[in-house]
CSV table of C-alpha atoms and ligand atoms in Angstrom, one decimal:
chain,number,residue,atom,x,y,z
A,1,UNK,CA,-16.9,-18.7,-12.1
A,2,UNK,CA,-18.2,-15.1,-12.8
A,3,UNK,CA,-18.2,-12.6,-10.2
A,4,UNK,CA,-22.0,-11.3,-8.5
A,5,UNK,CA,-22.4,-8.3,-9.2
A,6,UNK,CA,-23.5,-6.1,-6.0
A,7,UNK,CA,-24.9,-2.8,-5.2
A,8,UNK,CA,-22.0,-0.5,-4.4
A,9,UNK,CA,-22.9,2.3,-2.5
A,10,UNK,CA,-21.1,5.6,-3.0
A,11,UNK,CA,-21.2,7.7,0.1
A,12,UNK,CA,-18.9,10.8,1.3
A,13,UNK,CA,-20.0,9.6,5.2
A,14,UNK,CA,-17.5,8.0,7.1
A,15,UNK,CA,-20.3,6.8,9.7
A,16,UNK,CA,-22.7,5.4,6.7
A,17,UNK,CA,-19.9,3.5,5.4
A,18,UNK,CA,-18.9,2.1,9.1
A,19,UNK,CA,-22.7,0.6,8.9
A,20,UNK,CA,-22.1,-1.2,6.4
A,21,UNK,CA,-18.7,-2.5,7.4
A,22,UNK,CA,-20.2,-3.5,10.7
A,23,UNK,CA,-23.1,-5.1,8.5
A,24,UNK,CA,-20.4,-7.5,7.1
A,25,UNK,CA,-20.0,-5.2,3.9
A,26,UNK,CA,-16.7,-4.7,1.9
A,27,UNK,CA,-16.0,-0.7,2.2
A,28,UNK,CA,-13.1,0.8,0.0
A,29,UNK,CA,-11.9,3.7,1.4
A,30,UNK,CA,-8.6,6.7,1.3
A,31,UNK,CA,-5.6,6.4,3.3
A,32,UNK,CA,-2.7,8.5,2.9
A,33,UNK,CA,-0.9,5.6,1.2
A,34,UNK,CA,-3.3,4.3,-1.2
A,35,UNK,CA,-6.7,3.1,-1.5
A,36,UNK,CA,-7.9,0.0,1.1
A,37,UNK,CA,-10.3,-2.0,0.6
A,38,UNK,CA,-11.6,-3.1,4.0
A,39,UNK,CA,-13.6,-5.5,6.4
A,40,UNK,CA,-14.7,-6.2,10.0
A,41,UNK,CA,-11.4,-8.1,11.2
A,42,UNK,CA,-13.3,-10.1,13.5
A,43,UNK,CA,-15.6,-11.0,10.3
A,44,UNK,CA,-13.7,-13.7,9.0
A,45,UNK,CA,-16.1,-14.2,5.8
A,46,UNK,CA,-16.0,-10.7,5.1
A,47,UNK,CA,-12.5,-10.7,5.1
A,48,UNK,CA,-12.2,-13.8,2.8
A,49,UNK,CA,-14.3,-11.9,0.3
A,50,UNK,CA,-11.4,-9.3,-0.1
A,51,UNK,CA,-9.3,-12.1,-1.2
A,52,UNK,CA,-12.3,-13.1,-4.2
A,53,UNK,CA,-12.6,-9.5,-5.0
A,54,UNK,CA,-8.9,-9.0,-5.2
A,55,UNK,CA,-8.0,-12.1,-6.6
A,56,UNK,CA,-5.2,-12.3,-3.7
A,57,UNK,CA,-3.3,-15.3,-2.6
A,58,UNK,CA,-5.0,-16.7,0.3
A,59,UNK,CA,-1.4,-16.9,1.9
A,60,UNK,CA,-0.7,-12.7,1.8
A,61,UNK,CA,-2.1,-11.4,4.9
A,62,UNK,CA,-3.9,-8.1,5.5
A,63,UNK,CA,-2.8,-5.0,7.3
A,64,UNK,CA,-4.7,-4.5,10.0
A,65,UNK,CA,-6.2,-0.4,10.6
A,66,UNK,CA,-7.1,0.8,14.0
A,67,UNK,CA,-7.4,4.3,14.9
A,68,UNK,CA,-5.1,4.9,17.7
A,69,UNK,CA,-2.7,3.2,19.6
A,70,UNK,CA,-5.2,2.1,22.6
A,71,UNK,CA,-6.7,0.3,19.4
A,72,UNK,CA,-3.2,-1.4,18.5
A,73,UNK,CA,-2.7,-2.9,21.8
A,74,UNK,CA,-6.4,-4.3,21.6
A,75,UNK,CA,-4.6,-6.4,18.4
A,76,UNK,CA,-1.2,-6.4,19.4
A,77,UNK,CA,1.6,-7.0,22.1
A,78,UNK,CA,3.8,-3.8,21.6
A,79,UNK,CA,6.7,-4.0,23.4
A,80,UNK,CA,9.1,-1.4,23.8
A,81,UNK,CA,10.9,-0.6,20.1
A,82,UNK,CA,7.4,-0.8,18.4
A,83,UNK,CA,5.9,1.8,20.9
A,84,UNK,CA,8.9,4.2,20.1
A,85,UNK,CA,8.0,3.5,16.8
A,86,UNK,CA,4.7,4.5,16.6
A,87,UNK,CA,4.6,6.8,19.0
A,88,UNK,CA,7.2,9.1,16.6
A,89,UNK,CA,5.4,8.2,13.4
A,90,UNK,CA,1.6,7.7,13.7
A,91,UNK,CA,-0.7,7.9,12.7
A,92,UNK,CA,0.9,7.8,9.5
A,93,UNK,CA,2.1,5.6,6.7
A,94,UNK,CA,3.8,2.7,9.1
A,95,UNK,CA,3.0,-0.6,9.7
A,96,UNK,CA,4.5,-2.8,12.0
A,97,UNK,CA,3.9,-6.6,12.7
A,98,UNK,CA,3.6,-7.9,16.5
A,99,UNK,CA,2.5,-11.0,18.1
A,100,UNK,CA,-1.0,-11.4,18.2
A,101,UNK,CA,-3.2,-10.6,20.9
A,102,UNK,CA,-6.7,-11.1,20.4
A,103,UNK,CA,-6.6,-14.8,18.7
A,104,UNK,CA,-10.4,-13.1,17.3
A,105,UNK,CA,-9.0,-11.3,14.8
A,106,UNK,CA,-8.4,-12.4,11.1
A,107,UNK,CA,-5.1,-12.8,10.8
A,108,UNK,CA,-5.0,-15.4,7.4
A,109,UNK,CA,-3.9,-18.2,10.0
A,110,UNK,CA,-0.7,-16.7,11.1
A,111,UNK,CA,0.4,-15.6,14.6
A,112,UNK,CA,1.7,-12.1,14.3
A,113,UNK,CA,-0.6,-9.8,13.1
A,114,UNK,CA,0.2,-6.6,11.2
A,115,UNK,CA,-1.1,-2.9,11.7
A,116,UNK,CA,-1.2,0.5,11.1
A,117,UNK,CA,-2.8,3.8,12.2
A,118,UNK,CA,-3.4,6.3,8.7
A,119,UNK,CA,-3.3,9.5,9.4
A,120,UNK,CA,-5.7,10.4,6.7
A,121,UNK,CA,-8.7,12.1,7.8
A,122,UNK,CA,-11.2,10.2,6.1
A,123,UNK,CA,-10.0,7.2,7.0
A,124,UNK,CA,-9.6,8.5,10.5
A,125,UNK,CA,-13.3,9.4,10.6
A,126,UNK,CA,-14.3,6.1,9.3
A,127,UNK,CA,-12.1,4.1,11.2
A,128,UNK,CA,-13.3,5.7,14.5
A,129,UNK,CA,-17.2,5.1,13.3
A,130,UNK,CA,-16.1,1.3,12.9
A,131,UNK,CA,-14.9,0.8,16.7
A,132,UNK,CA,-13.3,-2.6,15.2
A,133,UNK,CA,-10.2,-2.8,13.1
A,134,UNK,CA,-10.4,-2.9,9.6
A,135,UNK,CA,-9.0,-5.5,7.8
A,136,UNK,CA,-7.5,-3.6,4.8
A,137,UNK,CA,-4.9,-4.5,1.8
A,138,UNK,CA,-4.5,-1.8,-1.0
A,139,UNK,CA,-7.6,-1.9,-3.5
A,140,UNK,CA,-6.6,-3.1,-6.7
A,141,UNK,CA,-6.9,-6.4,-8.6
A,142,UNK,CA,-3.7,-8.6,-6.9
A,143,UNK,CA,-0.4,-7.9,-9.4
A,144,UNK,CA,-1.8,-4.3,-10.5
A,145,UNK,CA,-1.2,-1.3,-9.1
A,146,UNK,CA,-2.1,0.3,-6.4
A,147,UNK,CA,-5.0,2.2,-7.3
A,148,UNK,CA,-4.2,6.5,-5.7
A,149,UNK,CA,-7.4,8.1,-7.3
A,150,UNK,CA,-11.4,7.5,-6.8
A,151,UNK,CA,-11.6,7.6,-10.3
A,152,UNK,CA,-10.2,4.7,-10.9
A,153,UNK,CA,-11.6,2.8,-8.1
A,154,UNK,CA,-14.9,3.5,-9.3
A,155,UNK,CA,-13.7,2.1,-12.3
A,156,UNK,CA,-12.3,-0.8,-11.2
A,157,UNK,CA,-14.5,-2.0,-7.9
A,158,UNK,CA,-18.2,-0.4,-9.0
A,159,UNK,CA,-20.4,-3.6,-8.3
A,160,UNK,CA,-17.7,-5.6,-6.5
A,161,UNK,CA,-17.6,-4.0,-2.9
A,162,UNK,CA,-20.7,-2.8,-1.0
A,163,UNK,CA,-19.7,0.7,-0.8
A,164,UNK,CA,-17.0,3.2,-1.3
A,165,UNK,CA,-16.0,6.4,1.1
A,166,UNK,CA,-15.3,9.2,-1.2
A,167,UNK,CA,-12.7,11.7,0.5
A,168,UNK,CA,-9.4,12.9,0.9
A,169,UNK,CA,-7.4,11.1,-2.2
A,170,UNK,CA,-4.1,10.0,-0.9
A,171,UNK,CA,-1.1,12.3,-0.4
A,172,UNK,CA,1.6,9.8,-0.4
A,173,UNK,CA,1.0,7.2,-3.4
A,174,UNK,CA,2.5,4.2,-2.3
A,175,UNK,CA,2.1,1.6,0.1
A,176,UNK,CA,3.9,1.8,4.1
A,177,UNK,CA,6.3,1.3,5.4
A,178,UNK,CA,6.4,-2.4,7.2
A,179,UNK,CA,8.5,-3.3,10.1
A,180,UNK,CA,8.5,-6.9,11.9
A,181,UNK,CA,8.8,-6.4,15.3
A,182,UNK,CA,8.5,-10.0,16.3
A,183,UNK,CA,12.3,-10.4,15.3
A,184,UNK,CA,15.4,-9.2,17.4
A,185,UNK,CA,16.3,-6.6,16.3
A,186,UNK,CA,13.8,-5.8,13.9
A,187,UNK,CA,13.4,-5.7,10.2
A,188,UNK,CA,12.5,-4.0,7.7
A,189,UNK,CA,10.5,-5.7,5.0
A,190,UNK,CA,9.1,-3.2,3.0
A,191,UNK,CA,10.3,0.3,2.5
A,192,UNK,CA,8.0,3.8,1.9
A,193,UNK,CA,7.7,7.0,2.7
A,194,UNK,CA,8.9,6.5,6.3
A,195,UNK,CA,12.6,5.6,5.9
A,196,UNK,CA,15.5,4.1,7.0
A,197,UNK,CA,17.1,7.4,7.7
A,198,UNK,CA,14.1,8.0,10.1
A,199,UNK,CA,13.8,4.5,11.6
A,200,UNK,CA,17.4,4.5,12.6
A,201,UNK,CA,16.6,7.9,15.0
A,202,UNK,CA,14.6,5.7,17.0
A,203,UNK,CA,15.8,1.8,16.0
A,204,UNK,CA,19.9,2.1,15.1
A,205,UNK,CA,19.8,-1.5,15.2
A,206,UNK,CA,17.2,-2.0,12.4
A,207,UNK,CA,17.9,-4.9,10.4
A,208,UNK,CA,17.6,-4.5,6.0
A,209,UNK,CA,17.0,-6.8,3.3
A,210,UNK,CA,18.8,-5.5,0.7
A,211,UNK,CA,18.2,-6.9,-2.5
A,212,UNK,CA,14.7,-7.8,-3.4
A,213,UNK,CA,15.7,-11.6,-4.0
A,214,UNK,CA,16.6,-11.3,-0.1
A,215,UNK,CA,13.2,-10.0,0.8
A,216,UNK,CA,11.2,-12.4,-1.7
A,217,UNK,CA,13.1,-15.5,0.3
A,218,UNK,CA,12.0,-13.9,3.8
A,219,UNK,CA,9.6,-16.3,5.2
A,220,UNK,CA,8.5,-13.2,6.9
A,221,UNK,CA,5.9,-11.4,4.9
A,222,UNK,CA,4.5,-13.9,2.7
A,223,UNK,CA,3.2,-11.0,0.3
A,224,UNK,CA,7.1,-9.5,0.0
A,225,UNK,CA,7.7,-12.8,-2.8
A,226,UNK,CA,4.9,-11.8,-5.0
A,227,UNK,CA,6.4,-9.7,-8.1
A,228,UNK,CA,3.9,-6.9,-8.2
A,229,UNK,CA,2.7,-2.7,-8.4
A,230,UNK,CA,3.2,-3.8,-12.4
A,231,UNK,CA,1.3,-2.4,-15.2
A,232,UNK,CA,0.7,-4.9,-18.1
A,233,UNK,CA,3.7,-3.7,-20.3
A,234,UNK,CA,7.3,-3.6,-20.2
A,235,UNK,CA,9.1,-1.4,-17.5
A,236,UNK,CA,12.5,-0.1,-17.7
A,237,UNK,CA,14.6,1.4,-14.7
A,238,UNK,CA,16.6,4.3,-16.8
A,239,UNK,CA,20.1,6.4,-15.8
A,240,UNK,CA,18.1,8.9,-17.6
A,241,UNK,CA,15.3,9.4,-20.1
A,242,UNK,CA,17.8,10.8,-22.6
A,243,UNK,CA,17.8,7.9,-24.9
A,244,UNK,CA,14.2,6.8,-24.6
A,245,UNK,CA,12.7,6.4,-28.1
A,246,UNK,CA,8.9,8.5,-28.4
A,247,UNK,CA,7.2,5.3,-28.4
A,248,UNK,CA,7.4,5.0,-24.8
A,249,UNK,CA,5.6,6.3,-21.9
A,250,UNK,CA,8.0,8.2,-19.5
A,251,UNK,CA,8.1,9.5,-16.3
A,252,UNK,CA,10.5,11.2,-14.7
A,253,UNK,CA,12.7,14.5,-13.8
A,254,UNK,CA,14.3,15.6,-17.4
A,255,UNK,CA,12.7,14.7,-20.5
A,256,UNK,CA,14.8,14.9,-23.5
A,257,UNK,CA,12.2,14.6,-26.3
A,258,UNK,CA,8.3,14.2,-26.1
A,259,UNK,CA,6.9,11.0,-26.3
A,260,UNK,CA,3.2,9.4,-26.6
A,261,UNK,CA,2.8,10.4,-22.4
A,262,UNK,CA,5.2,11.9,-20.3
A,263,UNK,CA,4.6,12.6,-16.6
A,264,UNK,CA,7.7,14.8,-15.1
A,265,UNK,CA,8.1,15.2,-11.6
A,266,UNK,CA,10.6,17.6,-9.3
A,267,UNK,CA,11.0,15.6,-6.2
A,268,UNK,CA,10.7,12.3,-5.1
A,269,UNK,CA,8.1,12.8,-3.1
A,270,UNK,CA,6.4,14.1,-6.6
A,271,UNK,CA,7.2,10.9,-8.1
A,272,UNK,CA,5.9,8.5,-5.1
A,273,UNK,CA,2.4,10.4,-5.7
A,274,UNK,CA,2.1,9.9,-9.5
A,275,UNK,CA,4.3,6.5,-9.6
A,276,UNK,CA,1.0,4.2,-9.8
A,277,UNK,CA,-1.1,6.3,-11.5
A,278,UNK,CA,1.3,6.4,-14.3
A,279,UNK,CA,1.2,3.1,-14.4
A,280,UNK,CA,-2.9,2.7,-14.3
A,281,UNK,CA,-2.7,5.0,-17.8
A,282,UNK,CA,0.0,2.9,-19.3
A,283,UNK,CA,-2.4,0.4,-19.1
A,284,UNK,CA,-5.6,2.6,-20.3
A,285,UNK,CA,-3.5,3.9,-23.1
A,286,UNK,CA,-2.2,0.5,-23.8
A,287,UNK,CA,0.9,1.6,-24.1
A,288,UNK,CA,3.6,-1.0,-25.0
A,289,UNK,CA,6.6,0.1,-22.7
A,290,UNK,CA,7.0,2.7,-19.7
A,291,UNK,CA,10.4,4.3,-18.8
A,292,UNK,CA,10.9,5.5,-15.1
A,293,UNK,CA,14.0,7.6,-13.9
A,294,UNK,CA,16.4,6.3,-11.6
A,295,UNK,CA,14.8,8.6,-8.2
A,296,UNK,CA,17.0,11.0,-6.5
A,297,UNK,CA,19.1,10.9,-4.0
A,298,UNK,CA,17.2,11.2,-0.2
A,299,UNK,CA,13.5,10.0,0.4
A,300,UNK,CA,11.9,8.0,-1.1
A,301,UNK,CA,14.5,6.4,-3.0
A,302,UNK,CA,15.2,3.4,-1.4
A,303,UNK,CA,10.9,3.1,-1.9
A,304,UNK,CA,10.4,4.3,-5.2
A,305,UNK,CA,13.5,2.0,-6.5
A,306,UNK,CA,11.3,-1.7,-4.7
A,307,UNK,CA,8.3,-0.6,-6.6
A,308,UNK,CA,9.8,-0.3,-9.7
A,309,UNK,CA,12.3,-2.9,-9.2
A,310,UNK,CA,9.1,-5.3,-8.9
A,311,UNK,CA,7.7,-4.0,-11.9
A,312,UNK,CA,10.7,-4.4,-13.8
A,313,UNK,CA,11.2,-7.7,-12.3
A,314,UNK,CA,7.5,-9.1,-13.5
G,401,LIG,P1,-1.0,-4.5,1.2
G,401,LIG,O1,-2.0,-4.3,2.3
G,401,LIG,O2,-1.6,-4.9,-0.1
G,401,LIG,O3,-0.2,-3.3,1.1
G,401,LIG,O4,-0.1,-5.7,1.7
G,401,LIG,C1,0.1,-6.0,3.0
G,401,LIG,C2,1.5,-6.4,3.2
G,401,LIG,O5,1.8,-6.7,4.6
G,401,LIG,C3,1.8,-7.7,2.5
G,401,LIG,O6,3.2,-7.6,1.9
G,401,LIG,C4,1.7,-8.7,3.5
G,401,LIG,O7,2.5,-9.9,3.3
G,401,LIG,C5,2.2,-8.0,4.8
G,401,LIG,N1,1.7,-8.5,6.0
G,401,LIG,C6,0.4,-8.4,6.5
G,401,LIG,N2,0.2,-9.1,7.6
G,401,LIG,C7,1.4,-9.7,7.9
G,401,LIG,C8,1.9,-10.5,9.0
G,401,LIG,N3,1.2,-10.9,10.0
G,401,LIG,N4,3.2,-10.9,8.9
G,401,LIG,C9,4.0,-10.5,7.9
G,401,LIG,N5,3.6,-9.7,6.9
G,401,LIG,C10,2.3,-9.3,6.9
G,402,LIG,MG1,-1.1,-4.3,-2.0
């Protein structure tokens, strides 16, 4: 069935954008993650029409945003770990799952609901304009990439949402950290930029799912089983770039020879904020196969290795 095609609104005010939102609108805006693409969470149409525009699953819930924690206890039951969690790192790229408190909310038919508080400032601003939480998965097409820069959202979502909040472009690059608090003790289901190292100081108990079969079998996060953050061609998990043919796109720490793109990064946290837009010009420059560096020792590593894993793994 093709797509309408609808006026999208481009807007540098948070509060314009929150009209439209509270209107029932679809609003794309920056986190420090990645782009969202957002609705009214107690606009259950609205937030149905993220899963057209997407092309999601209809089983892969949404994170939920809210712009303090007053806000998360409006959509959750916090007990005691998640409030030591949050209260050490947000707002900021962490998302945890709780039972859910205000049966109101969309929540895809599921119990717990998940949320996080973005420490971006234009998200902040918006967020605050909204007074509701904002139903929000990352903004690309379902399988792709997250999508880091506005360029490429205008790209992509022009005449698909009804506006997009131009801003702060994200910091980070990849998705949050998720923890599920509704299990004793809790788990981790999807690392980021927030890591294990860091969640231990406040949760030793912390459960991991180590190998990314063990996290697509969790009945716990629907989304975890999808194989996805993939560009259209081939992706290889190199020891080192050193015998990468030129024909390849590469991105990475040492290059060895040039090659038809090359992105070279000095830290990990380098390589979390290019990882996916890498990926997006792999697939502009329709390039056949895309070699990433094994990351570095420290953080981000245990991040960077799930989203290239699932790449790999497509
Ligand atoms: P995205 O917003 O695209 O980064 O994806 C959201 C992630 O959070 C997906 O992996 C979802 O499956 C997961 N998620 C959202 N809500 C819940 C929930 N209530 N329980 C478990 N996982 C969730
Ligand atoms: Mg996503």
């Amino acid at each position: 069935m093709p797509e309408n095609k609808v006026n999208t609104l481009i807007t540098d005010s948070p509060q314009e954008a929150a009209r439209i939102l509270l209107r029932g609108g679809l609003v794309i805006f920056p986190t420090e993650t990645v782009y969202g693409i957002g609705a009214s969470a107690f606009h259950h149409s609205a937030c149905k029409r993220i899963y057209d525009v997407k092309k999601r699953p209809m089983d892969n819930p949404l994170i939920l945003h809210v712009e303090n924690i007053t806000s998360l206890r409006v959509c959750a039951l916090v007990e005691t770990e998640g409030d030591l969690v949050f209260q050490k790192f947000s707002p900021g790229p962490i998302t945890g799952i709780f039972p859910k408190h205000n049966q109101d909310l969309f929540t895809a038919g599921l119990k717990t609901v998940a949320v996080r508080i973005p420490s971006n400032p234009t998200a902040r601003e918006f967020l605050e304009a909204c007074g509701v939480p904002v139903a929000a998965p990352s903004a690309n097409l379902s399988g792709k990439p997250s999508l880091t820069k506005l360029e490429y959202i205008l790209e992509e979502f022009s005449g698909k949402v009804d506006c997009i909040l131009q801003g702060e472009e994200p910091r980070i690059g990849i998705e949050s950290t998720v923890i599920d608090f509704t299990e004793d003790p809790p788990v981790l289901l999807r690392p980021g930029f927030v890591d294990q190292k860091d969640l231990f100081s406040v949760l030793p108990n912390l459960r991991i799912l180590n190998t990314l079969d063990e996290i697509a079998e969790s009945p716990r996060s629907p989304g975890l089983k999808y194989r996805h953050y993939a560009p259209s061609c081939k992706v290889v998990l190199a020891d080192s770039l050193q015998s990468a043919p030129q024909s390849v796109a590469q991105i990475g720490f040492t290059f060895f020879l040039n090659s038809i793109y090359q992105v070279r990064v000095s830290s990990n946290e380098e390589y979390m904020k290019f990882l996916y837009s890498f990926f997006v010009e792999c697939d502009r420059r329709k390039i056949a196969e895309a070699w990433c560096e094994i990351p570095k020792e420290g953080r981000g590593r245990e991040a960077l290795l799930n989203r290239i894993s699932k790449a790999v793994a497509k």
